[in-house]
Short mmCIF file of C-alpha atoms in Angstrom, two decimals:
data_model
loop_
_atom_site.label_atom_id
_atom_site.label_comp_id
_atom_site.label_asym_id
_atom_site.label_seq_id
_atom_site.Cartn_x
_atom_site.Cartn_y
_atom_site.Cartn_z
CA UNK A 1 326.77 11.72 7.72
CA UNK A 2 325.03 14.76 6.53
CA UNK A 3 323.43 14.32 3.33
CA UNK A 4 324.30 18.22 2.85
CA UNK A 5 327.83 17.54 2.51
CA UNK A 6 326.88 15.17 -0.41
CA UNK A 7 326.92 16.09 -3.93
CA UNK A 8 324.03 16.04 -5.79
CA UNK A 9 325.27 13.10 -7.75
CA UNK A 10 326.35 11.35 -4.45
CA UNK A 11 322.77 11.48 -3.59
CA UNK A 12 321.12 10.36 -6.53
CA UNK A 13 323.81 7.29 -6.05
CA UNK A 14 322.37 6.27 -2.37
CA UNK A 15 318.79 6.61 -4.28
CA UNK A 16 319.61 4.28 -6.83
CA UNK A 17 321.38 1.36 -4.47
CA UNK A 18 318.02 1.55 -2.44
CA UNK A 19 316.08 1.14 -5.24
CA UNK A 20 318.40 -1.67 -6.81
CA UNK A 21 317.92 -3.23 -3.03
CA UNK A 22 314.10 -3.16 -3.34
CA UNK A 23 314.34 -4.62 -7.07
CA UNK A 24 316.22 -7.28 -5.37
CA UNK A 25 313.95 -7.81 -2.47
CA UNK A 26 316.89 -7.00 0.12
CA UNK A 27 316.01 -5.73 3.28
CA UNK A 28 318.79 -4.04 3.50
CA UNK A 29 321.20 -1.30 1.29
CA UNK A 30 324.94 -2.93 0.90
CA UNK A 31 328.24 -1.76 -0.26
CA UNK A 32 327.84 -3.42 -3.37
CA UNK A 33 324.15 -1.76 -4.17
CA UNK A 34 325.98 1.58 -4.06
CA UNK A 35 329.17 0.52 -5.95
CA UNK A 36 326.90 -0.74 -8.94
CA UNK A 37 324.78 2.51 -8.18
CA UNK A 38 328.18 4.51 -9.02
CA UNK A 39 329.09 2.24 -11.78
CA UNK A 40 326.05 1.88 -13.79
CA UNK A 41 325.11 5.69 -14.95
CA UNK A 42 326.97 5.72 -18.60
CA UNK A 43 327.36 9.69 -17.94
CA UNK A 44 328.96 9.13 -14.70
CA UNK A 45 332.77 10.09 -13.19
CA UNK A 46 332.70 6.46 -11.92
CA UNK A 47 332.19 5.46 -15.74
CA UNK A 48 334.49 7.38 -17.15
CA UNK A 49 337.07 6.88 -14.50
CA UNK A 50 336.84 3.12 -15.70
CA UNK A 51 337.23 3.80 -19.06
CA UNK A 52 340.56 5.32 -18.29
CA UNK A 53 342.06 2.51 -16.20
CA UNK A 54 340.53 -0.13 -19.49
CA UNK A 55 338.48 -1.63 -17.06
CA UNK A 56 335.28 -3.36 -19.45
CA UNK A 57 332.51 -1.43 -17.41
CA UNK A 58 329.79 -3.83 -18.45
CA UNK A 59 331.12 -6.75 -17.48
CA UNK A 60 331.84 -4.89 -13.86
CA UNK A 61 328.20 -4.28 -13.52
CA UNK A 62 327.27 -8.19 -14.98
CA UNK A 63 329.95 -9.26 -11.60
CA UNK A 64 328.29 -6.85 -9.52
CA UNK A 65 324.56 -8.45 -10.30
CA UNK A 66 325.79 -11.42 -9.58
CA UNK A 67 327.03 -10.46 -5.91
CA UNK A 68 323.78 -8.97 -5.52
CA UNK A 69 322.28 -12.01 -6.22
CA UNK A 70 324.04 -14.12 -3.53
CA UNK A 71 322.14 -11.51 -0.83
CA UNK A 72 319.14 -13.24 1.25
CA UNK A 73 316.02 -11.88 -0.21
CA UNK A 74 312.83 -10.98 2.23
CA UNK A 75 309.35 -11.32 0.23
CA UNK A 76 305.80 -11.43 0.88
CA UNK A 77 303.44 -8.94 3.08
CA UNK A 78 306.11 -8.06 5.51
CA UNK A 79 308.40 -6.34 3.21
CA UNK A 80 308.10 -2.78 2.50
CA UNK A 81 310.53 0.01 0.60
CA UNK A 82 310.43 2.16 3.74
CA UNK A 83 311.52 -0.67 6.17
CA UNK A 84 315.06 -1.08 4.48
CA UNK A 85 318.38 -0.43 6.12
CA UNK A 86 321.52 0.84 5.84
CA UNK A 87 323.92 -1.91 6.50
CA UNK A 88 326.90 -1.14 9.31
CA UNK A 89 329.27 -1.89 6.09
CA UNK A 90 327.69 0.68 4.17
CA UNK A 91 327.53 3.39 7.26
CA UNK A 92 331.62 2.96 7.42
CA UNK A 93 331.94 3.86 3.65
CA UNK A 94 330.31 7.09 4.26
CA UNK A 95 332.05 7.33 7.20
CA UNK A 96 335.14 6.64 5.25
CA UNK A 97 333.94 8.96 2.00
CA UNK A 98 333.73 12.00 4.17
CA UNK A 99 337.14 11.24 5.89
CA UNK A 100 338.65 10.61 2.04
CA UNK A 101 336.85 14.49 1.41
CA UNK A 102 338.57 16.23 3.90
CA UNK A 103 341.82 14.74 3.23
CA UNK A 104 341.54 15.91 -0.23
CA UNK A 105 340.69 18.90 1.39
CA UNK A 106 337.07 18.61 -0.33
CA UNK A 107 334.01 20.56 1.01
CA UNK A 108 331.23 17.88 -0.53
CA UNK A 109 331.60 14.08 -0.61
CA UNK A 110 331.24 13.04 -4.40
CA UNK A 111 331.69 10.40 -6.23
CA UNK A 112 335.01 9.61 -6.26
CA UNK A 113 335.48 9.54 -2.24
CA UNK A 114 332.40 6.87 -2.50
CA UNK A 115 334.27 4.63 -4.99
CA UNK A 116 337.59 5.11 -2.71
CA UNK A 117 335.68 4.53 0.34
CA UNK A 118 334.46 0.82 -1.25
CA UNK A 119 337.70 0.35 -2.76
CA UNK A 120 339.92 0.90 0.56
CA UNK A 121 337.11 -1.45 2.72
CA UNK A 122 336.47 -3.91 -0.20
CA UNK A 123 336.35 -7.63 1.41
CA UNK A 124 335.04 -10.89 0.25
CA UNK A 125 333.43 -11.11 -2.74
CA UNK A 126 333.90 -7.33 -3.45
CA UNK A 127 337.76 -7.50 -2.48
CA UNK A 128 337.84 -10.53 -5.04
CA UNK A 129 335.89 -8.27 -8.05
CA UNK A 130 338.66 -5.46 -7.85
CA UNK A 131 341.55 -7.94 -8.03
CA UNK A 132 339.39 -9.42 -11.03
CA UNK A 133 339.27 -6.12 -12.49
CA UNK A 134 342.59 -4.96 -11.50
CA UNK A 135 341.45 -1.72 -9.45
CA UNK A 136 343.52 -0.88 -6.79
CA UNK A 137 343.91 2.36 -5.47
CA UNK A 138 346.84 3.62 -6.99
CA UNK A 139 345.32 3.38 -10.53
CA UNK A 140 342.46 4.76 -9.78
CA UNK A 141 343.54 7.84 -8.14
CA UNK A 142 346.59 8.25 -10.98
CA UNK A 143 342.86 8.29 -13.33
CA UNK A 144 341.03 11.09 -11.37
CA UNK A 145 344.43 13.28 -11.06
CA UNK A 146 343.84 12.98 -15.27
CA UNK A 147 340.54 13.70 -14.97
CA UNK A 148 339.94 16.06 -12.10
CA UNK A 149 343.57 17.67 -12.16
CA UNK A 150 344.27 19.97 -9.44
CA UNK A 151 340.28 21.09 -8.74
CA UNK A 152 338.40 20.86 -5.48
CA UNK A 153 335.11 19.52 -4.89
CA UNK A 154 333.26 23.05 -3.74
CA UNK A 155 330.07 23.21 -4.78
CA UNK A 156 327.02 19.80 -4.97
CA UNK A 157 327.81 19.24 -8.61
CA UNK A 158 331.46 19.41 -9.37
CA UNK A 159 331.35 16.74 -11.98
CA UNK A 160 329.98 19.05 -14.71
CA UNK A 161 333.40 20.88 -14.46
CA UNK A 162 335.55 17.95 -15.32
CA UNK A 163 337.04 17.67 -18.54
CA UNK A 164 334.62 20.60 -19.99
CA UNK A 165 337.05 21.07 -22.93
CA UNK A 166 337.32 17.40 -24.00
CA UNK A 167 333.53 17.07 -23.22
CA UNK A 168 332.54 20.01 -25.03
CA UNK A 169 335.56 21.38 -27.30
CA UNK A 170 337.24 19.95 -30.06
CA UNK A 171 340.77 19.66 -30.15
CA UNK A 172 341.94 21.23 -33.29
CA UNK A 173 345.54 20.50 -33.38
CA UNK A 174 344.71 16.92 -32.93
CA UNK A 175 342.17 17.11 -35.64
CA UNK A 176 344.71 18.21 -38.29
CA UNK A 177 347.73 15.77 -37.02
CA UNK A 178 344.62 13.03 -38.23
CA UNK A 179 343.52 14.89 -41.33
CA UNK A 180 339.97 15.53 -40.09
CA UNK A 181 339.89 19.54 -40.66
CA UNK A 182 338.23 20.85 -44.03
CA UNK A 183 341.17 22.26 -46.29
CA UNK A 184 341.34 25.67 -46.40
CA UNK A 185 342.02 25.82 -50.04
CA UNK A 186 339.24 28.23 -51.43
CA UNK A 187 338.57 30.30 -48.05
CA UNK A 188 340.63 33.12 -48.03
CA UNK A 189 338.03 35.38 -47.11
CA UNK A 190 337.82 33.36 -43.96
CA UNK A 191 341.28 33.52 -43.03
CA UNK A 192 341.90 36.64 -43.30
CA UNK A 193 338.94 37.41 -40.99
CA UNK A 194 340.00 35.60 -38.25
CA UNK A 195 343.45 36.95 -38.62
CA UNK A 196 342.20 40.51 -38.45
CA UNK A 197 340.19 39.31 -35.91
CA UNK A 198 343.80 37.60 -33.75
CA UNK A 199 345.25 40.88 -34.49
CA UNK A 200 343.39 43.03 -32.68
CA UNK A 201 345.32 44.74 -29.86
CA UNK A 202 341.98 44.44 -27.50
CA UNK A 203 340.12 41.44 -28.72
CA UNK A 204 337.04 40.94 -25.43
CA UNK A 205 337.93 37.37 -25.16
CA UNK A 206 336.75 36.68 -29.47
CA UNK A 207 335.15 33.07 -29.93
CA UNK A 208 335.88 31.71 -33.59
CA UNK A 209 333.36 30.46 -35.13
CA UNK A 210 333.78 28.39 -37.90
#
């Protein structure tokens, strides 16, 4: 694959499962060093994605530690960070990412075409954690369609664009159904400036302040 046609957050993903393969003294980078690479960031789609199917991300990343645990270890004089491999498992999920990207019709591999890419090829003890979990593929997509909506993946760092207005906006309607709005008992003055201010025939896109 080329690492071009990842998104920055793809690539700081890979970074992290080779580092969580050196912690581990593996020789090797596996499927499930990148899924708990994808998993672990708190910020991440992956996270977030997870929190929308009600899947208990901690205890995801607790299973995942323990699969990493069952991998042979290499130690002593002969093991070095820049002697550790990509596992042929691992090569088909990027192989399988990119091919989930175009069929999306995607021009970067993020994320979520990782996570889809381990979910479609999951086997043994990984194939075993989803049905734990209860991820399958249909849930997780129905949660990105929430998330992402109808948006492609054009640019290295799509992620930022998801969900701006929940992430950074405050749902006012919502905030009075639940009685969380100051009264406006008092502020008249107030009012009737941001009426004059809705009233306007050319308004230059106004931001209310408040």
């Amino acid at each position: 694959m080329d690492a071009q046609k990842l998104t920055q957050k793809s690539q700081e993903a890979l970074q992290l499962a080779q580092t969580k393969a050196v912690q581990h003294g593996h020789q090797q980078v596996d499927t499930p060093h990148l899924l708990l690479a994808l998993v672990e960031p708190q910020d991440g789609l992956v996270h977030r994605l997870l929190q929308r199917m009600e899947v208990p991300a901690d205890s995801l990343q607790q299973a995942l530690r323990q699969e990493l645990q069952k991998l042979p270890k290499v130690s002593g004089p002969g093991f070095t960070a820049d002697q550790i491999y990509l596992t042929q498992d691992l090569a088909q999920v990027l192989a399988s990412a990119e091919q989930q990207a175009q069929k999306m019709r995607d021009e970067y591999v993020s994320v979520e075409h990782l996570f889809l890419a381990i979910l479609q090829g999951a086997k043994g003890g990984l194939r075993e954690l989803f049905r734990k979990f209860a991820i399958d593929e249909s849930r997780f997509l129905n949660a990105l369609k929430e998330v992402r909506g109808n948006q492609r993946v054009q640019s290295n760092h799509p992620e930022a664009t998801y969900e701006a207005l929940d992430r950074y906006g405050r749902d006012l309607v919502q905030m009075a159904k639940q009685g969380k709005l100051d009264p406006v008992i008092g502020r008249d003055d107030e009012i009737r400036r941001v009426v004059r201010i809705l009233s306007r025939k050319t308004k230059n896109n106004p931001v209310l302040i408040g």
